[in-house]
Coordinates of C-alpha atoms in Angstrom, one line a residue:
M9 CA 229.0 44.1 -19.2
K10 CA 232.0 42.7 -19.0
K11 CA 233.3 38.9 -20.7
L12 CA 235.2 36.8 -18.0
C13 CA 234.5 33.8 -20.7
D14 CA 232.7 32.3 -22.8
G15 CA 229.5 32.2 -21.7
A16 CA 230.3 34.7 -17.9
Y17 CA 230.0 37.7 -17.8
Y18 CA 229.5 39.9 -14.5
L19 CA 227.9 44.0 -14.6
Q20 CA 229.8 45.8 -12.2
G21 CA 228.8 47.8 -9.9
D22 CA 227.3 48.9 -5.8
I23 CA 226.8 44.8 -6.8
N24 CA 228.5 43.1 -9.6
V25 CA 225.8 41.1 -10.9
G26 CA 226.9 37.9 -12.6
V27 CA 225.4 37.2 -16.2
I28 CA 225.1 33.0 -17.6
A29 CA 224.8 33.4 -21.1
F30 CA 223.8 30.7 -23.3
D31 CA 222.3 30.4 -27.1
V32 CA 218.8 28.5 -27.8
A33 CA 218.3 27.9 -31.8
G34 CA 219.4 31.7 -32.2
T35 CA 218.0 33.3 -28.7
S36 CA 220.2 34.1 -25.9
H37 CA 219.0 32.9 -22.6
L38 CA 220.1 33.9 -19.1
Y39 CA 220.4 32.8 -16.6
L40 CA 221.7 36.6 -13.0
V41 CA 223.6 35.2 -10.6
D42 CA 221.8 38.3 -7.7
S43 CA 220.0 40.6 -9.5
G44 CA 221.1 44.4 -7.1
A45 CA 220.1 45.7 -5.0
E46 CA 217.1 49.1 -5.4
P47 CA 214.1 49.1 -6.7
E48 CA 214.8 52.2 -9.3
S49 CA 217.3 50.5 -10.8
G50 CA 215.5 48.1 -13.1
D51 CA 215.2 49.9 -15.7
A52 CA 219.1 50.5 -15.6
L53 CA 220.3 46.9 -15.6
W54 CA 217.0 45.7 -18.1
N55 CA 219.3 48.4 -20.7
E56 CA 222.5 47.2 -20.5
L57 CA 221.2 42.9 -21.0
E58 CA 219.5 44.5 -23.9
N59 CA 222.3 46.9 -25.0
F60 CA 224.5 43.6 -24.9
F61 CA 222.2 40.2 -25.3
G62 CA 219.5 42.6 -27.8
S63 CA 216.3 42.7 -27.1
G64 CA 216.1 39.6 -28.0
F65 CA 217.4 37.6 -25.1
V66 CA 215.2 35.5 -22.7
V67 CA 215.8 35.8 -18.5
D68 CA 215.3 32.0 -17.5
A69 CA 215.7 32.4 -13.7
I70 CA 218.4 33.7 -10.9
I71 CA 220.1 32.3 -8.7
N72 CA 220.9 33.7 -5.6
T73 CA 223.5 33.6 -3.4
H74 CA 221.9 34.4 -0.7
G75 CA 218.7 36.8 1.0
H76 CA 220.5 40.0 1.8
S77 CA 218.8 42.8 0.7
D78 CA 221.3 44.6 -1.6
H79 CA 221.1 40.6 -3.3
V80 CA 217.5 39.9 -4.3
G81 CA 216.3 43.6 -4.9
L82 CA 215.4 43.6 -8.1
N83 CA 214.6 39.6 -8.3
H84 CA 211.2 41.3 -7.9
Y85 CA 211.3 43.5 -10.9
V86 CA 213.1 40.8 -13.4
Q87 CA 210.6 38.3 -12.5
E88 CA 207.8 40.5 -12.8
K89 CA 209.4 41.6 -15.8
T90 CA 209.9 38.2 -17.4
G91 CA 208.5 35.8 -15.3
C92 CA 211.6 34.0 -14.0
R93 CA 212.6 30.8 -12.5
I94 CA 214.0 32.6 -9.2
Y95 CA 216.5 29.6 -7.3
I96 CA 217.6 30.5 -3.6
S97 CA 218.9 28.5 -0.7
R98 CA 215.6 27.0 2.1
T99 CA 217.6 29.3 5.0
E100 CA 217.4 32.8 3.1
S101 CA 213.6 31.3 1.3
V102 CA 212.6 31.8 4.6
I103 CA 214.9 35.1 5.7
V104 CA 213.2 36.9 1.9
R105 CA 209.7 36.3 3.3
N106 CA 210.6 38.4 5.8
L107 CA 211.2 42.5 3.8
S108 CA 213.3 43.2 7.2
A109 CA 214.2 40.3 8.3
S110 CA 218.1 40.8 7.0
I111 CA 218.4 44.0 9.1
E112 CA 216.6 42.5 11.8
R113 CA 219.2 39.3 12.2
I114 CA 222.5 42.1 12.5
W115 CA 220.5 44.2 14.8
G116 CA 219.1 41.9 17.1
A117 CA 215.1 43.6 17.1
N118 CA 213.6 46.2 15.2
C119 CA 216.3 49.0 14.2
I120 CA 216.7 51.9 13.9
H121 CA 216.2 53.8 10.7
Q122 CA 219.4 54.4 9.7
L123 CA 219.7 50.7 8.6
K124 CA 217.0 50.6 7.5
K125 CA 217.3 52.5 5.0
W126 CA 220.9 50.4 3.3
Y127 CA 219.4 46.7 4.5
T128 CA 214.9 47.0 3.9
L129 CA 214.0 44.9 1.1
R130 CA 211.7 47.1 -0.2
E131 CA 209.9 44.7 -2.6
S132 CA 208.4 40.5 -2.0
F133 CA 209.9 38.4 -4.8
S134 CA 208.0 34.7 -4.9
P135 CA 211.4 32.0 -4.8
T136 CA 210.3 29.6 -7.3
D137 CA 212.6 26.5 -6.5
I138 CA 214.9 26.0 -3.1
C139 CA 218.4 24.8 -4.2
A140 CA 221.9 23.0 -2.1
A141 CA 224.5 22.9 -2.3
G142 CA 225.5 20.0 -4.1
D143 CA 223.5 20.9 -6.7
S144 CA 224.0 21.5 -11.0
I145 CA 222.4 22.7 -13.3
S146 CA 223.4 21.3 -16.7
L147 CA 223.0 24.1 -20.2
E148 CA 222.8 23.9 -23.6
G149 CA 226.0 23.0 -25.3
G150 CA 227.8 21.2 -22.7
A151 CA 227.8 23.8 -19.7
K152 CA 227.0 23.6 -16.4
I153 CA 226.4 25.6 -13.2
D154 CA 226.7 23.9 -9.4
L155 CA 226.3 25.3 -6.4
I156 CA 229.2 25.6 -3.3
P157 CA 228.4 26.2 0.1
L158 CA 229.6 29.5 1.8
Y159 CA 228.5 29.7 4.9
G160 CA 229.6 32.4 7.3
H161 CA 228.4 35.8 5.7
S162 CA 224.4 35.1 6.7
A163 CA 222.6 32.1 7.5
E164 CA 223.1 29.7 3.6
Q165 CA 224.9 31.4 0.6
L166 CA 225.6 29.3 -1.9
G167 CA 228.7 30.0 -4.7
I168 CA 227.7 29.8 -8.1
V169 CA 229.8 28.4 -10.0
Y170 CA 230.1 28.3 -13.8
T171 CA 232.2 25.9 -16.1
S172 CA 232.4 26.4 -20.0
A173 CA 231.9 23.8 -22.3
A174 CA 235.6 24.5 -23.6
G175 CA 235.8 24.1 -18.6
K176 CA 237.0 27.1 -18.1
K177 CA 235.6 27.9 -14.5
V178 CA 234.2 30.5 -12.7
V179 CA 232.8 31.4 -9.1
F180 CA 230.5 33.4 -8.9
A181 CA 231.3 34.0 -4.5
G182 CA 228.6 36.5 -3.3
D183 CA 229.2 38.0 0.0
A184 CA 232.6 35.3 0.8
F185 CA 234.7 38.2 0.8
L186 CA 235.0 41.1 -0.4
G187 CA 236.5 43.6 -3.1
I188 CA 240.4 45.2 -1.6
D189 CA 238.1 49.1 -1.9
E190 CA 235.3 47.8 -0.4
L191 CA 237.9 45.9 2.1
D192 CA 239.9 48.8 2.8
K193 CA 236.7 51.1 3.3
C194 CA 234.9 49.1 6.6
K195 CA 238.3 47.8 7.2
I196 CA 236.4 43.8 8.4
S197 CA 233.2 42.2 6.5
F198 CA 230.1 41.7 7.7
Q199 CA 229.9 38.3 8.7
E200 CA 226.9 36.4 10.3
S201 CA 229.4 33.5 11.6
P202 CA 233.3 35.0 11.1
L203 CA 234.8 31.3 11.8
E204 CA 233.3 29.8 9.6
A205 CA 233.6 32.6 7.2
M206 CA 237.9 31.6 7.8
E207 CA 236.5 28.3 6.5
T208 CA 235.3 29.3 3.9
M209 CA 237.9 31.6 2.6
E210 CA 240.3 28.7 3.2
M211 CA 238.9 26.0 0.7
L212 CA 238.8 28.9 -1.4
L213 CA 242.6 29.8 -1.4
D214 CA 242.2 26.8 -2.4
F215 CA 239.6 25.8 -4.5
G216 CA 240.4 25.7 -8.0
A217 CA 238.8 28.6 -11.2
D218 CA 240.7 30.9 -13.2
Y219 CA 238.1 33.5 -11.7
F220 CA 236.6 34.7 -8.7
V221 CA 233.9 37.4 -8.9
Q222 CA 232.8 38.6 -5.3
S223 CA 230.4 41.1 -5.9
H224 CA 231.2 44.1 -3.8
G225 CA 233.5 46.1 -5.0
T226 CA 235.8 45.7 -8.4
V227 CA 236.9 42.2 -9.7
A228 CA 240.2 40.5 -9.7
K229 CA 242.1 40.2 -13.2
D230 CA 242.7 36.3 -12.3
A231 CA 242.6 34.1 -10.0
Q232 CA 245.8 34.1 -8.4
Q233 CA 244.8 38.6 -8.3
A234 CA 241.8 37.4 -6.7
K235 CA 243.5 35.2 -4.0
T236 CA 245.9 37.5 -3.0
I237 CA 242.5 39.7 -1.8
V238 CA 240.6 36.5 -0.6
K239 CA 243.9 35.8 1.8
K240 CA 243.3 39.7 3.1
N241 CA 239.9 39.1 4.1
L242 CA 240.9 36.2 6.1
D243 CA 243.5 38.0 7.6
T244 CA 241.3 40.2 8.8
L245 CA 239.1 38.4 10.5
K246 CA 242.5 36.7 12.2
K247 CA 243.2 40.3 13.5
L248 CA 240.1 40.5 14.8
S249 CA 239.3 37.5 16.3
D250 CA 243.2 37.8 17.8
L251 CA 242.2 41.2 19.5
V252 CA 239.4 39.4 20.7
L253 CA 241.1 36.4 21.9
E254 CA 244.3 39.4 23.7
L255 CA 241.8 40.5 25.7
I256 CA 240.0 38.1 26.9
A257 CA 243.4 36.9 28.1
K258 CA 243.2 39.9 30.2
K259 CA 240.5 40.6 32.0
K260 CA 236.5 40.8 31.8
W261 CA 235.1 42.7 28.1
T262 CA 231.6 43.9 27.1
V263 CA 230.5 43.2 24.1
E264 CA 230.7 46.9 23.7
E265 CA 233.7 47.1 25.3
I266 CA 235.6 44.6 22.7
V267 CA 233.3 47.0 20.0
S268 CA 235.2 49.9 21.0
K269 CA 239.0 48.6 21.0
A270 CA 237.8 46.6 17.1
M271 CA 237.0 50.2 16.0
K272 CA 240.0 52.0 17.7
R273 CA 241.8 49.8 16.4
F274 CA 241.4 48.5 13.2
K275 CA 240.0 52.0 12.2
I276 CA 236.4 51.0 11.7
P277 CA 234.5 54.7 10.6
Q278 CA 232.2 55.7 13.5
R279 CA 228.6 55.3 12.2
P280 CA 226.0 54.1 13.0
V281 CA 225.8 51.3 9.9
S282 CA 229.8 50.2 10.8
Y283 CA 228.9 50.1 14.3
A284 CA 226.2 48.3 13.7
L285 CA 228.2 45.6 11.5
I286 CA 231.5 45.1 13.2
F287 CA 228.7 44.6 16.8
S288 CA 226.8 42.5 15.1
T289 CA 230.5 40.2 13.3
T290 CA 232.4 40.5 17.1
K291 CA 229.0 39.0 19.1
S292 CA 228.8 36.4 16.8
L293 CA 232.5 35.4 17.1
L294 CA 232.1 35.3 20.3
S295 CA 229.6 33.2 20.8
E296 CA 231.2 31.0 18.1
L297 CA 234.7 31.2 20.3
Y298 CA 232.2 30.7 23.5
E299 CA 230.2 27.7 21.8
A300 CA 233.9 25.8 20.5
G301 CA 235.4 26.7 24.7
R302 CA 237.5 28.9 23.8
I303 CA 236.4 31.5 26.3
G304 CA 233.8 31.9 28.9
I305 CA 230.9 34.1 29.9
N306 CA 230.1 36.0 33.1
L307 CA 226.8 37.8 34.0
K308 CA 227.6 40.6 37.3
K309 CA 225.8 43.1 38.2
G310 CA 222.8 43.0 34.9
R311 CA 226.8 43.2 32.8
F312 CA 227.4 40.1 30.6
Y313 CA 231.0 39.5 30.6
W314 CA 232.9 37.4 27.8
T315 CA 235.9 35.9 30.2
K316 CA 239.1 33.1 30.5
K317 CA 237.6 29.9 30.0
L318 CA 237.5 29.0 34.0
A319 CA 239.5 25.3 33.9
V320 CA 237.6 23.5 35.5
K321 CA 238.2 21.5 39.2
K322 CA 239.3 18.7 39.4

């Protein structure tokens, strides 16, 4: 358990689980920000909380940044053990009703087993509270939680902003960006809406907070270091966008051809999971650029091409 400021902590792991704590009549009450991935790690999570807060703590709620299985995988465990409330945004709440929905959104259909292994929700849970950007929760002692939009990575990802009674501010940012160690592995972060994700990152660069906690990778020691990491995430997406526009300016391409170029340019690992993530991100980026009127499309001989935007004949 790592302390950030009074009332704000996180558990470092494959998923960095946020912990917001406040005292009520001598008892520690907790809000968890996401819960983790694997149901088998439930006891380990619980032991970490007991070791730090003692055996008498109360989990009031889990607030999910989004509904991907690696963030909600222990919701069932914690809810069954405590009866806690679970907050999640409306769109994400619909996705988690189907245990395979996250990976089907990435793959675009029923997917291969290599992806199901990592991205299928293993146990269902019952969301109790639908929340949205702009909502807030007041805590004992003058602290509060605010929800902000961090769209791009998933359908309706939210950031959880904790403000302590002393005014310290912590942003639990979900998958809005990756830690440098994780970004170095995958090269480009997965995004359902890359252009929207870039807008979110630009917003985080201007956001006033003392700490930023992302869900994957080593957490920065302070806001300045965190914003350097956000900027590197942003730059990688911009480079992908630049590559796409550079290629399409010269000739028409299928998405598979563009993905092949991207994997070579950015040295993305040649694995089924890595391919699926960069394929989905690239296809979404192409769609966004097309809808923005920046590129065109062409269907020829059963192949779907992405092209330069054709000039409109007067």
